[in-house]
Structures are given as C-alpha cells and as structure tokens.
Tab-separated table of C-alpha atoms in Angstrom:
chain	number	residue	atom	x	y	z
U	1	MET	CA	5.831	-78.783	39.116
U	2	GLN	CA	7.403	-76.522	41.752
U	3	ASN	CA	7.064	-73.174	43.450
U	4	GLY	CA	8.565	-70.063	41.889
U	5	PRO	CA	11.781	-69.675	43.880
U	6	ALA	CA	12.800	-73.316	43.348
U	7	VAL	CA	12.217	-73.035	39.606
U	8	ARG	CA	14.203	-69.821	39.442
U	9	ARG	CA	17.179	-71.363	41.295
U	10	ARG	CA	17.188	-74.317	38.910
U	11	LYS	CA	16.911	-72.129	35.824
U	12	LEU	CA	19.594	-69.770	37.072
U	13	GLY	CA	21.903	-72.690	37.852
U	14	ALA	CA	21.366	-74.276	34.459
U	15	GLU	CA	22.092	-70.998	32.680
U	16	LEU	CA	25.254	-70.447	34.733
U	17	ARG	CA	26.430	-73.957	33.880
U	18	THR	CA	25.891	-73.197	30.171
U	19	LEU	CA	27.774	-69.902	30.443
U	20	ARG	CA	30.674	-71.571	32.275
U	21	THR	CA	30.916	-74.280	29.621
U	22	ARG	CA	30.888	-71.714	26.819
U	23	ALA	CA	33.674	-69.827	28.582
U	24	GLY	CA	35.734	-73.027	28.578
U	25	PHE	CA	36.028	-73.539	32.331
U	26	THR	CA	35.522	-76.581	34.513
U	27	SER	CA	33.603	-76.027	37.741
U	28	GLY	CA	36.900	-76.270	39.634
U	29	GLU	CA	38.531	-73.638	37.436
U	30	ALA	CA	35.548	-71.333	37.818
U	31	ALA	CA	35.668	-71.718	41.592
U	32	HIS	CA	39.378	-70.896	41.598
U	33	LEU	CA	38.784	-67.747	39.527
U	34	VAL	CA	36.373	-66.299	42.114
U	35	GLY	CA	38.036	-67.743	45.206
U	36	TRP	CA	35.429	-70.370	46.142
U	37	HIS	CA	35.341	-74.085	46.811
U	38	GLN	CA	34.196	-76.166	43.838
U	39	SER	CA	31.245	-77.469	45.862
U	40	LYS	CA	29.761	-73.965	46.009
U	41	VAL	CA	29.750	-73.662	42.229
U	42	SER	CA	28.197	-77.132	41.945
U	43	ARG	CA	25.429	-76.346	44.463
U	44	ILE	CA	24.551	-73.165	42.596
U	45	GLU	CA	24.509	-74.886	39.198
U	46	THR	CA	22.247	-77.704	40.405
U	47	GLY	CA	19.845	-75.274	42.093
U	48	ALA	CA	20.567	-76.810	45.497
U	49	SER	CA	21.393	-73.351	46.833
U	50	GLY	CA	20.828	-69.799	45.775
U	51	VAL	CA	23.469	-67.242	44.926
U	52	LYS	CA	23.840	-63.721	46.269
U	53	PRO	CA	23.696	-60.963	43.633
U	54	ALA	CA	27.281	-59.902	44.444
U	55	ASP	CA	28.523	-63.485	43.952
U	56	LEU	CA	26.547	-63.777	40.725
U	57	ARG	CA	28.243	-60.670	39.362
U	58	LEU	CA	31.622	-62.246	40.149
U	59	LEU	CA	30.721	-65.328	38.114
U	60	LEU	CA	29.325	-63.335	35.195
U	61	ASP	CA	32.477	-61.195	35.101
U	62	ALA	CA	34.652	-64.316	35.222
U	63	TYR	CA	32.683	-65.851	32.325
U	64	GLY	CA	32.940	-62.669	30.283
U	65	VAL	CA	29.168	-62.062	30.159
U	66	ARG	CA	28.655	-58.505	28.936
U	67	ASP	CA	25.080	-58.706	27.613
U	68	ARG	CA	23.244	-56.182	29.826
U	69	HIS	CA	19.791	-57.721	29.370
U	70	LEU	CA	21.043	-61.202	30.191
U	71	ARG	CA	22.873	-59.951	33.281
U	72	GLU	CA	19.740	-58.131	34.490
U	73	LEU	CA	17.597	-61.199	33.932
U	74	LEU	CA	19.978	-63.492	35.805
U	75	LEU	CA	20.244	-61.000	38.654
U	76	MET	CA	16.455	-60.898	38.821
U	77	LEU	CA	16.382	-64.680	39.096
U	78	ALA	CA	18.911	-64.409	41.934
U	79	GLY	CA	16.559	-62.055	43.781
U	80	SER	CA	18.481	-58.837	43.305
U	81	GLU	CA	16.490	-55.685	44.024
U	82	ASP	CA	18.802	-53.550	41.864
U	83	ALA	CA	19.042	-55.707	38.767
U	84	GLY	CA	17.956	-52.907	36.479
U	85	GLY	CA	15.121	-53.348	34.019
U	86	ARG	CA	11.653	-52.306	35.086
U	87	ASN	CA	11.275	-50.634	38.472
U	88	ARG	CA	10.827	-52.938	41.493
U	89	TRP	CA	7.871	-50.928	42.793
U	90	TRP	CA	6.173	-53.958	44.381
U	91	HIS	CA	8.689	-54.103	47.238
U	92	ALA	CA	6.718	-51.276	48.840
U	93	TYR	CA	3.814	-53.721	49.211
U	94	ARG	CA	5.711	-56.540	50.945
U	95	GLY	CA	3.346	-56.411	53.911
U	96	VAL	CA	0.314	-56.872	51.663
U	97	LEU	CA	1.414	-59.302	48.953
U	98	PRO	CA	2.038	-63.006	49.586
U	99	PRO	CA	5.433	-64.297	48.362
U	100	THR	CA	3.898	-66.202	45.428
U	101	TYR	CA	2.249	-63.033	44.113
U	102	ARG	CA	5.460	-61.017	44.493
U	103	ASP	CA	7.304	-63.740	42.619
U	104	PHE	CA	4.754	-63.647	39.781
U	105	ILE	CA	5.043	-59.859	39.510
U	106	SER	CA	8.830	-60.121	39.445
U	107	LEU	CA	8.696	-62.544	36.508
U	108	GLU	CA	6.110	-60.379	34.754
U	109	SER	CA	8.301	-57.303	35.167
U	110	GLN	CA	11.293	-58.945	33.435
U	111	ALA	CA	9.481	-60.928	30.739
U	112	SER	CA	9.536	-59.768	27.141
U	113	THR	CA	6.400	-61.708	26.158
U	114	MET	CA	3.386	-62.987	28.061
U	115	ARG	CA	0.919	-65.424	26.515
U	116	THR	CA	-2.175	-66.152	28.550
U	117	LEU	CA	-5.424	-68.073	28.366
U	118	GLU	CA	-8.138	-66.703	30.638
U	119	THR	CA	-11.316	-68.704	31.191
U	120	THR	CA	-12.862	-66.918	34.184
U	121	VAL	CA	-11.723	-63.297	34.545
U	122	VAL	CA	-10.147	-60.519	32.494
U	123	PRO	CA	-6.312	-60.635	32.648
U	124	GLY	CA	-4.970	-58.465	35.448
U	125	LEU	CA	-2.974	-56.329	33.016
U	126	LEU	CA	-6.219	-55.285	31.298
U	127	GLN	CA	-8.539	-54.814	34.285
U	128	THR	CA	-10.168	-51.528	35.287
U	129	ALA	CA	-9.971	-50.446	38.922
U	130	GLU	CA	-13.660	-51.224	39.495
U	131	TYR	CA	-13.389	-54.672	37.966
U	132	ALA	CA	-10.196	-55.422	39.918
U	133	ARG	CA	-11.930	-54.386	43.139
U	134	ALA	CA	-14.924	-56.638	42.476
U	135	VAL	CA	-12.713	-59.630	41.554
U	136	THR	CA	-10.471	-59.203	44.593
U	137	ARG	CA	-13.392	-58.785	46.978
U	138	ALA	CA	-14.964	-61.988	45.659
U	139	ALA	CA	-11.713	-63.969	45.757
U	140	VAL	CA	-10.573	-63.031	49.268
U	141	LYS	CA	-13.078	-63.367	52.113
U	142	ASP	CA	-13.389	-60.787	54.910
U	143	LEU	CA	-10.887	-58.439	53.303
U	144	ALA	CA	-10.339	-55.152	55.138
U	145	GLU	CA	-11.031	-52.085	53.003
U	146	GLU	CA	-7.484	-50.759	53.427
U	147	ARG	CA	-5.940	-54.018	52.202
U	148	LEU	CA	-8.440	-54.180	49.347
U	149	ASP	CA	-7.366	-50.694	48.258
U	150	ALA	CA	-3.710	-51.755	48.326
U	151	LEU	CA	-4.332	-54.896	46.247
U	152	VAL	CA	-6.212	-52.873	43.637
U	153	GLU	CA	-3.316	-50.381	43.544
U	154	VAL	CA	-0.940	-53.266	42.887
U	155	ARG	CA	-3.143	-54.627	40.094
U	156	LEU	CA	-3.143	-51.245	38.360
U	157	ALA	CA	0.581	-50.652	38.936
U	158	ARG	CA	1.345	-53.969	37.240
U	159	GLN	CA	-0.139	-52.567	34.034
U	160	ASP	CA	2.810	-50.213	33.619
U	161	VAL	CA	4.717	-53.075	31.942
U	162	LEU	CA	2.559	-52.443	28.874
U	163	ARG	CA	3.813	-48.856	28.739
U	164	SER	CA	7.468	-49.385	29.640
U	165	ASN	CA	10.361	-49.177	27.180
U	166	PRO	CA	10.391	-51.751	25.764
U	167	PRO	CA	6.841	-52.772	26.653
U	168	LEU	CA	5.773	-56.270	27.543
U	169	LYS	CA	4.163	-57.963	24.535
U	170	LEU	CA	0.850	-59.448	25.655
U	171	SER	CA	-1.058	-62.070	23.690
U	172	ALA	CA	-4.310	-63.047	25.408
U	173	VAL	CA	-7.050	-65.494	24.500
U	174	LEU	CA	-10.271	-64.857	26.432
U	175	ASP	CA	-13.022	-67.393	26.713
U	176	GLU	CA	-16.337	-65.692	25.904
U	177	ALA	CA	-17.511	-66.558	29.417
U	178	VAL	CA	-15.053	-63.946	30.714
U	179	LEU	CA	-16.944	-61.263	28.817
U	180	ARG	CA	-20.414	-62.539	29.766
U	181	ARG	CA	-19.838	-62.946	33.517
U	182	GLU	CA	-21.122	-59.801	35.234
U	183	VAL	CA	-18.340	-59.060	37.686
U	184	GLY	CA	-19.339	-55.976	39.670
U	185	GLY	CA	-22.562	-55.471	37.723
U	186	PRO	CA	-23.537	-54.145	34.266
U	187	ARG	CA	-21.884	-50.725	34.590
U	188	VAL	CA	-18.558	-52.189	35.705
U	189	MET	CA	-18.666	-54.700	32.849
U	190	ALA	CA	-19.515	-52.012	30.308
U	191	ARG	CA	-16.453	-49.998	31.327
U	192	GLN	CA	-14.328	-53.156	31.367
U	193	ARG	CA	-15.308	-53.997	27.804
U	194	GLU	CA	-14.399	-50.443	26.781
U	195	ARG	CA	-11.006	-50.934	28.409
U	196	LEU	CA	-10.460	-54.150	26.459
U	197	LEU	CA	-11.287	-52.392	23.205
U	198	GLU	CA	-8.825	-49.599	24.048
U	199	ALA	CA	-6.053	-52.034	24.971
U	200	ALA	CA	-6.593	-54.146	21.861
U	201	HIS	CA	-5.525	-51.193	19.714
U	202	LEU	CA	-2.104	-51.057	21.367
U	203	PRO	CA	0.586	-52.519	19.071
U	204	GLN	CA	1.999	-54.609	21.944
U	205	VAL	CA	-1.367	-56.231	22.762
U	206	ARG	CA	-2.999	-59.047	20.795
U	207	LEU	CA	-6.472	-59.902	22.081
U	208	GLN	CA	-8.610	-62.769	20.810
U	209	VAL	CA	-11.983	-64.086	21.934
U	210	LEU	CA	-12.734	-67.796	22.007
U	211	PRO	CA	-16.514	-67.918	21.441
U	212	LEU	CA	-18.733	-70.378	23.269
U	213	THR	CA	-19.682	-71.821	19.896
U	214	ALA	CA	-16.112	-73.153	19.614
U	215	GLY	CA	-17.269	-75.938	21.933
U	216	ALA	CA	-14.850	-78.083	23.922
U	217	HIS	CA	-11.228	-77.016	23.623
U	218	VAL	CA	-7.778	-77.735	25.028
U	219	GLY	CA	-8.059	-74.860	27.490
U	220	LEU	CA	-10.953	-76.346	29.448
U	221	THR	CA	-8.484	-77.595	32.069
U	222	GLY	CA	-7.948	-74.013	33.206
U	223	PRO	CA	-6.102	-70.743	32.628
U	224	PHE	CA	-2.348	-70.500	32.259
U	225	VAL	CA	0.426	-68.014	31.554
U	226	ILE	CA	3.604	-68.523	29.512
U	227	PHE	CA	6.415	-66.075	30.259
U	228	SER	CA	9.238	-65.651	27.749
U	229	PHE	CA	12.373	-63.639	28.418
U	230	PRO	CA	14.869	-61.690	26.311
U	231	SER	CA	18.280	-63.128	25.432
U	232	THR	CA	17.399	-66.799	26.053
U	233	SER	CA	14.452	-69.172	25.696
U	234	ASP	CA	15.866	-71.545	28.317
U	235	LEU	CA	14.318	-69.428	31.071
U	236	ASP	CA	10.741	-69.573	29.763
U	237	VAL	CA	8.202	-70.804	32.308
U	238	VAL	CA	4.519	-71.748	32.508
U	239	VAL	CA	2.551	-70.475	35.497
U	240	LEU	CA	-0.660	-72.111	36.705
U	241	ASP	CA	-2.471	-69.825	39.123
U	242	GLN	CA	-4.253	-71.647	41.951
U	243	LEU	CA	-6.546	-70.356	44.696
U	244	THR	CA	-3.815	-70.195	47.356
U	245	SER	CA	-0.582	-70.464	45.341
U	246	SER	CA	1.005	-70.505	41.903
U	247	LEU	CA	2.617	-73.568	40.336
U	248	TYR	CA	5.504	-73.297	37.879
U	249	LEU	CA	6.299	-75.710	35.050
U	250	GLU	CA	9.842	-75.561	33.724
U	251	ARG	CA	10.423	-78.821	31.840
U	252	LYS	CA	10.878	-78.435	28.099
U	253	GLU	CA	8.097	-80.939	27.408
U	254	ASP	CA	5.707	-78.851	29.528
U	255	LEU	CA	6.689	-75.672	27.719
U	256	VAL	CA	6.198	-77.364	24.355
U	257	ALA	CA	2.805	-78.760	25.386
U	258	TYR	CA	1.473	-75.424	26.640
U	259	THR	CA	2.900	-73.508	23.703
U	260	GLU	CA	1.178	-75.897	21.309
U	261	ALA	CA	-2.037	-75.607	23.309
U	262	PHE	CA	-1.902	-71.814	23.146
U	263	ASN	CA	-1.274	-71.861	19.395
U	264	THR	CA	-4.241	-74.212	18.963
U	265	LEU	CA	-6.466	-71.897	21.000
U	266	ARG	CA	-5.417	-68.924	18.879
U	267	ARG	CA	-6.357	-70.817	15.721
U	268	HIS	CA	-9.816	-71.634	17.097
U	269	ALA	CA	-10.385	-68.138	18.466
U	270	LEU	CA	-11.707	-65.197	16.501
U	271	SER	CA	-9.103	-63.032	14.794
U	272	PRO	CA	-8.079	-59.841	16.643
U	273	GLU	CA	-10.274	-57.794	14.276
U	274	GLU	CA	-13.258	-60.121	14.682
U	275	SER	CA	-12.704	-60.128	18.450
U	276	LEU	CA	-13.001	-56.345	18.595
U	277	ASP	CA	-16.343	-56.505	16.790
U	278	TYR	CA	-17.482	-59.327	19.056
U	279	ILE	CA	-16.676	-57.427	22.246
U	280	ALA	CA	-18.380	-54.318	20.915
U	281	GLY	CA	-21.400	-56.444	19.986
U	282	ILE	CA	-21.715	-57.732	23.537
U	283	GLY	CA	-21.768	-54.137	24.694
U	284	ASP	CA	-24.577	-53.430	22.250
U	285	GLY	CA	-26.611	-56.253	23.744
U	286	ALA	CA	-25.711	-59.071	21.363
C-alpha cells in the first residue's frame, strides 16, 4: 500500500522493463542505445527513480513503441503535462488541490474504465453542484468561500471524462444509505436523485443500488475505486480514499481481491433497471 507517485513509478518501471525485454535488449544495450549508464535504466525499471518525459520518449522510440495510447499512458505516469489524451485542466488549480487529489484526477483522466463502490456519498462524477458544495463544506472545516467555489468547480470539471471521446466507462454500486442520507437537505437530494437517473441512461454509465435489505456485504469495509487503462491491464490500480490522503494498491493479489469483491457486490445489487425504479421510488417517498 503506497502513495500515488510511488505506485506510478513502479508501474511505469515494470512496463518499461517488459517493453525492453520484448524488444530483445538487455538493460546495458538499452542504455547504450540512448546514451546512458546502465544504472539509470535499472533505477527507472525498479521504480527507484522517476524518468523525465523527454527521456521516456527516447526509450519508447528505442524499443519501437508506436502505440499512441500506450505512449500517452506511460507519459502520464511519468508526469508529463503534454502526454495527449484528455485535457490537463486541473493544473490551473494547483494552488487549491492537494497533490493526492491531483494525482487521483490524473489517473481518472487517463483511465478507460472506473469501477467504484460508494457507501457514504454519491460518486464525484455524478454529483450536482449543490450536492458537491454540501459534501465539501462538511468534509473540510473552516473552508473559505472562494476555495469552496474552486473545489466545486473542480468536481464538476472532472465530470467531462464521461463526455470525452472516448468517454470513461463508469460502473458504480451505491449503497442505499447514499441515497437516504440528506446531504444539503431535501431539495438538494431531490435534484441529486434526478441527476443519477439522468446519468444512468448514458450508455457509458452502469449504476446499481445495493439495498439495505441485502444485509452485511463485502463492501462494509469501505468505498474503493478500481481504475483500468487502455492497452494494458498491468497498470490497473485500486484507490482507497482516506480523510487526509489516498492509498493505492498495485499488487496483483489486491487487484484480484477487489475485482472479485466488486463483482460480488454487483451480483447482490439490484439490476440497473431495478435500480432506476428504486431511486425514483425514493423520490416518490418510498
């Protein structure tokens, strides 16, 4: 369990080692091709040090990597601000966003699929402005109005990934408690439920409700997010969002465990069609 940047260095290094091996080079040969010492290649591949975007491009060219999506993804992992893909709009908010949040948004912007269990609040990608404001105000004490406005802007800007080309595919399981908890009051919740119903009709969104009658379930330990990326599954990562930071799980056994947990939750949840009726029923006073 590590922070985001450390996980990304390790994943980038592992992928570069795989690409080098496929190209038929030893680490010494690869270093010679780009004019480096072998130790530099080794440090990058083990995640002991990062790699500048310009140096990464040298390696990818040397290994004959032409896949545009893979190159963009690896450049994103290296921290490049011009890696292509979805627009890096969040850099304008550097003074407002903590590094862990920026890192999460960066992963979200490059992911092809996002699977999430939410047990307390509506997923950020599906929140209304009023709901986002109420959640943020409750989560961060003594927040100045100007900073609150900026954080809500960020929350709404993140939702563009659902409308990009190609859009992020979102599969969300919501505990019924998320729908029952009156964040911001009845009017805010009524509009939020309407927003969920609208989003659930998008082809790239799969929304399921886990009713309270389902009883104890594997997700009681807390919410989580699984990001998957185009071109390779080796870069998939689980994110556990904490009060003051985010923790990243990268081991294959962790990914398998959380993927199995998510699939189990989907089986116990209402179908997408039943979930729509359930959400609408709550709005009608059920």
